[in-house]
Amino acid sequence: MKKVYTCFCTDVIHEGHLNIINEAKKYGEVYVGVLTDEAMVRFDRFPTISFEERVALVKGLEGVKEVLIQDEILYGGVIGRLRPDYVIHGDNWLTGPLRAIRDDAERLLSAYGGKIVDVPYTYNDRVKRIDAQCREKLAMPEYRRRRLRQLLSIRPIVKTIEVHSGLTGLIAEKTVVEHEGEFDQFDAMWVSSLCDSTAKGKPDIELVDMTSRFRTIDDVMEVTTKPIIFDGDTGGLTEHFVYTVRSLERMGVSAVIIEDKTGLKKNSLFGTEVEQTQDTIENFCEKIAAGKKVQLTDDFMIIARIESLILERGMEDALTRARAYVKAGADGIMIHSRKKEPSEILEFCDRFRAEDKDTPIVVVPTSFNSVTEGELARHGANIVIYANQLTRSAFPAMEQTAKDILRYHRAQEVDSRLMPIKDILSLIEEL
Ligand code: SPV
Ligand code: MG
């Protein structure tokens, strides 16, 4: 009997999958791979059921000879082990990032005479509805909220990008790249105080009120499913912070990060060029503990942000504060720096990790941008936030367009660098 292999990364079996199995049976015995969570979240949506449940689902299908675990996106490992005569897949992998998977499988199969079979991809209203239902579930507060903790346990480092609107939310949600056989997408979204304020033309001084910040979260949540980390600035008065925690948790936000400053907060990237006051350890610990006391689920995280390196108070102060904040109940530590080199951040990570193996560390490599995610992960960082790059790339592009229209008294000169009208009209899918 010939061996036919296909791989499923789904948590609902629909007619499209059954069609693939039926087609596969025509070529020989059917082996189905189930993609692990770790592999799935690199290019697809987060699974809505556990890996074990997905395996059981496929095992229960008629005509499946054996279920295999596929722990990488490319088929190399499975092809090496199984040496299938055929690999069968929907023809949706002929285009886009998935093409690299097909090309790689074809190259490996051709080495021993194996073949690819592309079957027409089933995408009708019923299948679309199932897909939409999975996304709806992922977007619900109770599912979305706990996803950050889930990602922390399966990702080497949780990649987070800034969002401040529905549109930037869609970019965070949908962008997937394939580069040299590696697939990647963002795991989570950061509602930055800097970019949320900037989008409203306001300075980053806690001027944009919470009602308005929550409105931004809502805009993002309406069109996305990924988890949200909220930049809570200083958290304000403890008496107010407890209400913020309750609201964020109810909305389905996964974490709030509050920084240990007090009084008129200015953006950290100003460093010591502006007057900024660091809170006392005692006060800030009280704020953390008060927030932890009022939260209702175990999913929500309060992450304490340490400004000692920004304010040039030294490494020992940063570490002392980290210990105290964790003791007060913080679920994670964010350490910030505005140095060009990552050395002080890496030193903090090494020293904190030496004494605390578990508490997640968050880093924001805006100034020290030469550091790679791999390097940060090796030093014990768990979440990396790209805090403002979307805003900083959009603004110069828009400003240049405005200048050129003024310069040429018409829009023709700018048109070649704009998104085509056809594309902007269909950028947002209608329900
Ligand atoms: C933000 O994005 O608003 C932050 C990070 O707080 S930073 O701007 O680097 O302080
Ligand atoms: Mg901020």
Coordinates of C-alpha atoms and ligand atoms in Angstrom, one line a residue:
M1 CA 0.0 0.0 0.0
K2 CA 1.2 3.5 -0.8
K3 CA 1.4 6.1 2.0
V4 CA -0.5 9.4 1.7
Y5 CA 0.2 12.2 4.2
T6 CA -1.7 15.3 5.1
C7 CA -1.5 17.7 8.0
F8 CA -4.4 19.4 9.8
C9 CA -4.1 22.5 11.9
T10 CA -7.7 22.8 12.8
D11 CA -10.0 22.4 15.8
V12 CA -13.2 21.8 13.8
I13 CA -13.4 19.1 11.2
H14 CA -15.5 20.3 8.3
E15 CA -16.4 19.1 4.8
G16 CA -13.0 20.5 3.4
H17 CA -11.1 18.1 5.6
L18 CA -13.3 15.2 4.8
N19 CA -12.8 15.9 1.1
I20 CA -9.1 15.8 1.6
I21 CA -9.3 12.4 3.3
N22 CA -11.6 11.0 0.6
E23 CA -9.2 12.2 -2.1
A24 CA -6.2 10.8 -0.1
K25 CA -7.8 7.4 0.2
K26 CA -7.7 7.1 -3.6
Y27 CA -3.9 7.1 -3.5
G28 CA -3.3 4.8 -0.6
E29 CA -3.4 4.6 3.2
V30 CA -4.0 7.9 4.9
Y31 CA -1.7 9.3 7.6
V32 CA -2.7 12.6 9.2
G33 CA -0.4 14.9 11.0
V34 CA -1.7 17.2 13.8
L35 CA 0.3 20.4 14.2
T36 CA 1.4 21.2 17.8
D37 CA 0.2 24.4 19.5
E38 CA 3.8 25.8 19.3
A39 CA 3.9 25.3 15.5
M40 CA 0.3 26.4 14.9
V41 CA 0.6 29.8 16.6
R42 CA 3.5 30.8 14.4
F43 CA 1.3 31.2 11.3
D44 CA -2.3 30.4 12.1
R45 CA -4.8 31.4 14.7
F46 CA -4.6 30.2 18.3
P47 CA -6.3 26.8 18.7
T48 CA -9.6 26.9 20.5
I49 CA -9.2 23.3 21.9
S50 CA -6.2 21.5 23.3
F51 CA -3.7 19.5 21.3
E52 CA -4.9 16.3 22.8
E53 CA -8.5 17.1 21.8
R54 CA -7.3 17.9 18.2
V55 CA -5.5 14.5 18.1
A56 CA -8.6 12.7 19.3
L57 CA -10.7 14.5 16.7
V58 CA -8.6 13.3 13.9
K59 CA -8.2 9.8 15.3
G60 CA -12.0 9.5 15.2
L61 CA -12.2 10.1 11.5
E62 CA -13.0 7.2 9.2
G63 CA -10.3 6.2 6.8
V64 CA -7.4 7.5 8.9
K65 CA -4.7 4.8 9.3
E66 CA -2.6 6.7 11.8
V67 CA -2.2 10.1 13.5
L68 CA 1.2 11.6 13.6
I69 CA 2.4 14.6 15.7
Q70 CA 3.9 17.3 13.5
D71 CA 5.9 19.7 15.7
E72 CA 7.2 22.0 12.9
I73 CA 5.5 24.0 10.2
L74 CA 7.7 22.6 7.4
Y75 CA 7.1 18.9 6.6
G76 CA 10.8 17.8 6.7
G77 CA 10.7 15.9 10.0
V78 CA 7.5 13.9 9.1
I79 CA 8.6 13.2 5.5
G80 CA 11.9 11.9 6.9
R81 CA 10.2 9.6 9.4
L82 CA 7.2 8.4 7.2
R83 CA 8.6 8.6 3.7
P84 CA 5.1 9.1 2.2
D85 CA 4.5 8.4 -1.5
Y86 CA 2.1 11.4 -1.6
V87 CA 1.5 14.6 0.4
I88 CA -1.9 16.0 -0.2
H89 CA -3.1 19.5 0.7
G90 CA -5.7 22.1 -0.3
D91 CA -4.6 24.2 -3.3
N92 CA -4.6 27.3 -1.0
W93 CA -1.0 26.5 -0.4
L94 CA -0.1 27.4 -3.9
T95 CA 0.0 31.1 -3.0
G96 CA 1.0 33.4 -0.1
P97 CA 3.3 32.3 2.8
L98 CA 2.1 28.7 2.6
R99 CA 3.8 28.3 -0.8
A100 CA 7.1 27.9 1.0
I101 CA 5.7 24.8 2.9
R102 CA 4.6 23.2 -0.4
D103 CA 8.0 24.0 -2.2
D104 CA 9.9 22.5 0.7
A105 CA 7.8 19.3 0.8
E106 CA 8.0 19.0 -3.0
R107 CA 11.8 19.2 -2.9
L108 CA 12.0 16.5 -0.2
L109 CA 9.6 14.2 -1.9
S110 CA 11.2 14.5 -5.3
A111 CA 14.5 13.1 -3.8
Y112 CA 12.9 9.6 -3.6
G113 CA 10.1 9.9 -6.2
G114 CA 7.3 11.1 -3.9
K115 CA 4.6 13.5 -5.2
I116 CA 2.5 16.4 -4.2
V117 CA -1.3 16.3 -4.7
D118 CA -3.1 19.6 -4.7
V119 CA -6.9 19.4 -4.2
P120 CA -9.3 22.3 -4.8
Y121 CA -9.6 24.2 -1.5
T122 CA -13.2 24.0 0.0
Y123 CA -14.2 27.5 0.9
N124 CA -18.0 27.9 0.9
D125 CA -20.4 29.7 3.2
R126 CA -20.6 26.8 5.7
V127 CA -16.8 26.6 6.0
K128 CA -16.5 30.4 6.3
R129 CA -19.1 30.3 9.1
I130 CA -17.1 27.7 11.0
D131 CA -14.0 29.8 10.6
A132 CA -15.8 32.9 11.8
Q133 CA -17.2 31.0 14.9
C134 CA -13.6 30.0 15.9
R135 CA -12.5 33.6 15.6
E136 CA -15.6 34.8 17.6
K137 CA -14.7 32.4 20.4
L138 CA -11.1 33.6 20.4
A139 CA -12.3 37.2 20.6
M140 CA -14.5 36.6 23.6
P141 CA -13.2 38.2 26.9
E142 CA -12.9 34.9 28.8
Y143 CA -10.9 33.3 26.0
R144 CA -8.8 36.4 25.0
R145 CA -7.9 37.3 28.5
R146 CA -6.2 34.1 29.4
R147 CA -4.3 33.8 26.1
L148 CA -1.3 35.8 27.2
R149 CA -0.6 33.3 30.0
Q150 CA -1.1 30.5 27.5
L151 CA 1.3 32.1 25.1
L152 CA 3.9 32.6 27.8
S153 CA 4.0 28.9 28.3
I154 CA 4.4 27.9 24.6
R155 CA 6.4 30.8 23.0
P156 CA 10.1 31.3 23.5
I157 CA 9.3 35.0 23.6
V158 CA 5.9 36.6 23.2
K159 CA 6.1 39.1 20.3
T160 CA 4.0 42.2 20.9
I161 CA 3.3 45.1 18.6
E162 CA 1.8 48.5 19.3
V163 CA -1.8 49.2 18.2
H164 CA -3.9 52.3 18.6
S165 CA -6.9 51.8 16.2
G166 CA -8.9 49.2 14.4
L167 CA -6.6 49.5 11.4
T168 CA -3.4 49.0 13.3
G169 CA -5.1 46.1 15.2
L170 CA -5.8 44.4 11.8
I171 CA -2.1 44.7 10.9
A172 CA -1.2 43.1 14.2
E173 CA -3.8 40.4 13.8
K174 CA -3.2 39.5 10.2
T175 CA 0.4 40.0 9.3
V176 CA 2.2 36.7 8.7
V177 CA 5.6 36.4 7.0
E178 CA 7.6 33.5 5.7
H179 CA 11.4 34.2 5.6
E180 CA 13.9 31.6 4.7
G181 CA 11.6 28.8 5.7
E182 CA 10.7 30.4 9.1
F183 CA 7.1 31.6 9.7
D184 CA 6.2 34.3 12.1
Q185 CA 3.4 36.5 13.3
F186 CA 2.8 38.8 16.3
D187 CA 1.3 37.1 19.4
A188 CA -0.1 40.1 21.2
M189 CA -0.9 43.8 21.0
W190 CA 0.3 46.7 23.1
V191 CA -2.0 49.7 23.6
S192 CA 0.8 52.2 24.1
S193 CA 0.1 55.4 26.0
L194 CA 2.6 57.2 23.7
C195 CA 0.9 56.1 20.5
D196 CA -2.7 56.3 21.7
S197 CA -2.0 59.9 22.8
T198 CA -0.1 60.7 19.6
A199 CA -2.9 59.4 17.4
K200 CA -5.1 62.0 19.2
G201 CA -2.6 64.7 18.8
K202 CA -1.9 64.9 22.6
P203 CA 1.3 64.6 24.7
D204 CA 2.0 61.4 26.6
I205 CA 1.3 62.8 30.0
E206 CA -1.7 60.8 31.2
L207 CA -3.8 63.5 29.6
V208 CA -6.0 61.2 27.5
D209 CA -8.5 59.9 30.0
M210 CA -9.3 56.3 30.8
T211 CA -12.7 56.5 29.0
S212 CA -10.9 57.4 25.8
R213 CA -8.2 54.8 26.3
F214 CA -10.9 52.2 26.8
R215 CA -12.6 53.3 23.6
T216 CA -9.3 52.6 21.8
I217 CA -9.2 49.1 23.3
D218 CA -12.8 48.6 22.2
D219 CA -12.0 49.6 18.6
V220 CA -9.1 47.2 18.5
M221 CA -11.1 44.4 20.1
E222 CA -13.9 44.7 17.7
V223 CA -11.7 43.5 14.8
T224 CA -9.1 41.3 16.4
T225 CA -8.7 38.1 18.5
K226 CA -5.2 38.5 19.9
P227 CA -4.5 39.3 23.5
I228 CA -4.0 42.9 24.7
I229 CA -1.4 44.3 27.1
F230 CA -2.5 47.8 28.2
D231 CA 0.0 50.6 29.0
G232 CA -1.6 51.9 32.2
D233 CA 1.0 54.7 32.7
T234 CA 1.4 55.2 36.5
G235 CA -1.9 53.5 37.2
G236 CA -2.9 56.9 38.8
L237 CA -4.1 57.0 42.4
T238 CA -4.4 53.5 44.0
E239 CA -8.1 54.4 44.7
H240 CA -8.6 54.8 40.9
F241 CA -6.3 52.0 39.8
V242 CA -8.5 49.3 41.4
Y243 CA -11.4 50.4 39.1
T244 CA -9.1 50.3 36.1
V245 CA -8.1 46.8 36.9
R246 CA -11.7 45.7 37.2
S247 CA -12.7 47.3 33.9
L248 CA -9.7 46.0 31.9
E249 CA -10.3 42.5 33.3
R250 CA -14.0 42.6 32.4
M251 CA -13.2 43.8 28.9
G252 CA -10.9 40.8 28.3
V253 CA -7.6 42.6 28.4
S254 CA -4.8 40.2 29.5
A255 CA -2.4 42.5 31.4
V256 CA -1.8 46.0 32.5
I257 CA 1.7 47.4 32.9
I258 CA 2.1 50.3 35.4
E259 CA 5.3 52.2 35.9
D260 CA 6.8 53.3 39.2
K261 CA 6.5 57.0 38.7
T262 CA 4.4 59.6 40.4
G263 CA 3.2 63.1 39.7
L264 CA 3.2 64.5 36.2
K265 CA 4.4 61.5 34.1
K266 CA 6.4 62.2 31.0
N267 CA 7.5 59.6 28.4
S268 CA 10.4 57.5 29.6
L269 CA 12.4 58.1 26.4
F270 CA 13.0 61.7 27.6
G271 CA 15.0 60.1 30.4
T272 CA 16.5 62.6 32.8
E273 CA 16.1 65.5 30.3
V274 CA 12.8 66.3 32.0
E275 CA 11.7 66.3 35.6
Q276 CA 10.3 62.9 36.5
T277 CA 9.7 61.5 40.0
Q278 CA 10.0 57.8 40.9
D279 CA 7.5 56.5 43.3
T280 CA 8.6 55.0 46.6
I281 CA 8.9 51.2 46.8
E282 CA 6.3 51.2 49.6
N283 CA 3.7 53.2 47.7
F284 CA 4.1 51.3 44.5
C285 CA 3.9 48.0 46.3
E286 CA 0.6 49.1 47.9
K287 CA -0.8 50.0 44.4
I288 CA 0.2 46.6 43.0
A289 CA -1.3 44.7 46.0
A290 CA -4.5 46.7 45.8
G291 CA -4.9 45.8 42.1
K292 CA -4.2 42.2 42.8
K293 CA -6.8 42.2 45.6
V294 CA -9.6 43.3 43.4
Q295 CA -9.1 41.2 40.3
L296 CA -11.6 38.5 39.8
T297 CA -9.9 35.9 37.6
D298 CA -6.5 34.2 37.8
D299 CA -5.9 35.1 34.1
F300 CA -5.3 38.9 34.4
M301 CA -1.8 40.1 35.0
I302 CA -0.5 43.2 36.7
I303 CA 3.0 43.9 35.5
A304 CA 5.3 46.3 37.4
R305 CA 7.5 48.5 35.3
I306 CA 10.8 49.7 36.8
E307 CA 12.1 53.1 35.8
S308 CA 15.4 53.0 37.8
L309 CA 17.6 52.6 34.7
I310 CA 15.7 55.3 32.8
L311 CA 16.1 57.7 35.8
E312 CA 19.8 56.6 36.3
R313 CA 19.3 55.2 39.8
G314 CA 21.4 52.2 39.1
M315 CA 21.1 48.4 38.7
E316 CA 20.9 47.7 42.4
D317 CA 17.9 49.9 42.8
A318 CA 16.2 48.2 39.8
L319 CA 16.8 44.8 41.3
T320 CA 15.7 45.8 44.8
R321 CA 12.5 47.1 43.3
A322 CA 11.9 44.0 41.2
R323 CA 12.2 41.8 44.3
A324 CA 9.8 44.1 46.3
Y325 CA 7.2 44.3 43.4
V326 CA 7.1 40.5 43.0
K327 CA 6.7 40.1 46.7
A328 CA 3.8 42.6 46.5
G329 CA 2.1 40.4 44.0
A330 CA 3.3 41.6 40.5
D331 CA 2.7 38.9 37.9
G332 CA 5.7 40.2 35.8
I333 CA 8.4 42.8 35.7
M334 CA 9.0 45.3 32.9
I335 CA 12.5 46.8 32.8
H336 CA 13.1 49.8 30.6
S337 CA 16.2 51.5 29.3
R338 CA 16.9 54.2 26.8
K339 CA 20.6 53.3 26.2
K340 CA 21.6 52.5 22.6
E341 CA 23.2 49.3 23.7
P342 CA 21.2 46.4 25.4
S343 CA 23.9 45.7 28.0
E344 CA 22.2 47.1 31.0
I345 CA 18.9 45.3 30.1
L346 CA 20.7 42.0 29.6
E347 CA 22.5 42.4 32.9
F348 CA 19.2 43.1 34.7
C349 CA 17.7 40.0 33.0
D350 CA 20.6 37.8 33.9
R351 CA 20.7 38.9 37.5
F352 CA 16.9 38.8 38.1
R353 CA 16.7 35.4 36.5
A354 CA 19.5 34.1 38.7
E355 CA 17.3 34.6 41.7
D356 CA 13.8 34.3 40.1
K357 CA 13.3 31.6 37.6
D358 CA 9.6 32.2 36.8
T359 CA 8.4 35.8 36.9
P360 CA 8.0 36.9 33.3
I361 CA 10.3 39.8 32.2
V362 CA 9.0 42.3 29.7
V363 CA 11.4 44.4 27.5
V364 CA 10.8 47.3 25.1
P365 CA 13.8 47.5 22.7
T366 CA 13.1 50.9 21.2
S367 CA 16.5 52.5 21.8
F368 CA 18.5 49.3 22.1
N369 CA 17.1 48.0 18.8
S370 CA 20.1 46.0 17.6
V371 CA 19.2 43.2 20.1
T372 CA 17.4 40.2 18.6
E373 CA 14.5 38.4 20.1
G374 CA 16.6 35.2 20.4
E375 CA 19.2 37.1 22.4
L376 CA 16.6 38.5 24.7
A377 CA 15.0 35.1 25.2
R378 CA 18.4 33.6 26.0
H379 CA 18.8 36.1 28.8
G380 CA 15.4 35.2 30.2
A381 CA 13.1 37.8 28.7
N382 CA 9.6 36.5 28.0
I383 CA 7.7 39.4 26.3
V384 CA 9.2 41.8 23.8
I385 CA 7.1 44.9 22.9
Y386 CA 7.7 46.9 19.7
A387 CA 6.1 49.9 21.3
N388 CA 5.9 52.6 18.7
Q389 CA 7.2 51.5 15.3
L390 CA 3.8 51.4 13.5
T391 CA 3.1 55.0 14.4
R392 CA 6.6 56.1 13.6
S393 CA 6.5 54.5 10.1
A394 CA 3.1 55.9 9.2
F395 CA 3.7 59.5 10.3
P396 CA 6.6 60.3 7.9
A397 CA 4.8 58.6 5.0
M398 CA 1.6 60.7 5.6
E399 CA 3.6 63.9 6.1
Q400 CA 5.6 63.4 2.9
T401 CA 2.3 62.9 0.9
A402 CA 0.8 66.1 2.3
K403 CA 3.9 68.1 1.4
D404 CA 4.1 66.7 -2.1
I405 CA 0.4 67.5 -2.8
L406 CA 1.1 71.1 -1.7
R407 CA 4.2 71.2 -3.7
Y408 CA 2.7 70.0 -7.0
H409 CA -0.8 71.3 -6.6
R410 CA -2.2 67.9 -7.5
A411 CA -2.0 64.3 -6.3
Q412 CA -0.6 62.6 -9.4
E413 CA 3.0 62.7 -8.2
V414 CA 2.3 60.8 -5.0
D415 CA 0.0 58.2 -6.5
S416 CA 2.7 55.6 -7.3
R417 CA 3.5 55.1 -3.6
L418 CA -0.1 54.9 -2.5
M419 CA -2.2 51.8 -1.9
P420 CA -4.4 51.3 -5.0
I421 CA -8.0 52.5 -4.7
K422 CA -9.2 48.9 -5.4
D423 CA -7.1 47.6 -2.5
I424 CA -8.3 50.3 0.0
L425 CA -11.9 49.6 -1.0
S426 CA -11.5 45.9 -0.2
L427 CA -9.0 46.2 2.6
I428 CA -11.7 45.7 5.2
E429 CA -13.8 42.6 4.6
E430 CA -17.5 43.0 5.0
L431 CA -19.4 40.5 7.1
Ligands
SPV1 C1 4.6 53.6 25.5 O1 4.6 52.9 24.4 O2 3.8 54.4 25.7 C2 5.6 53.2 26.6 C3 6.9 52.7 26.2 O3 5.3 53.5 27.7 S1 8.0 54.0 26.1 O4 7.4 55.0 25.2 O5 9.2 53.5 25.6 O6 8.1 54.6 27.4
MG2 MG 3.6 54.7 27.9

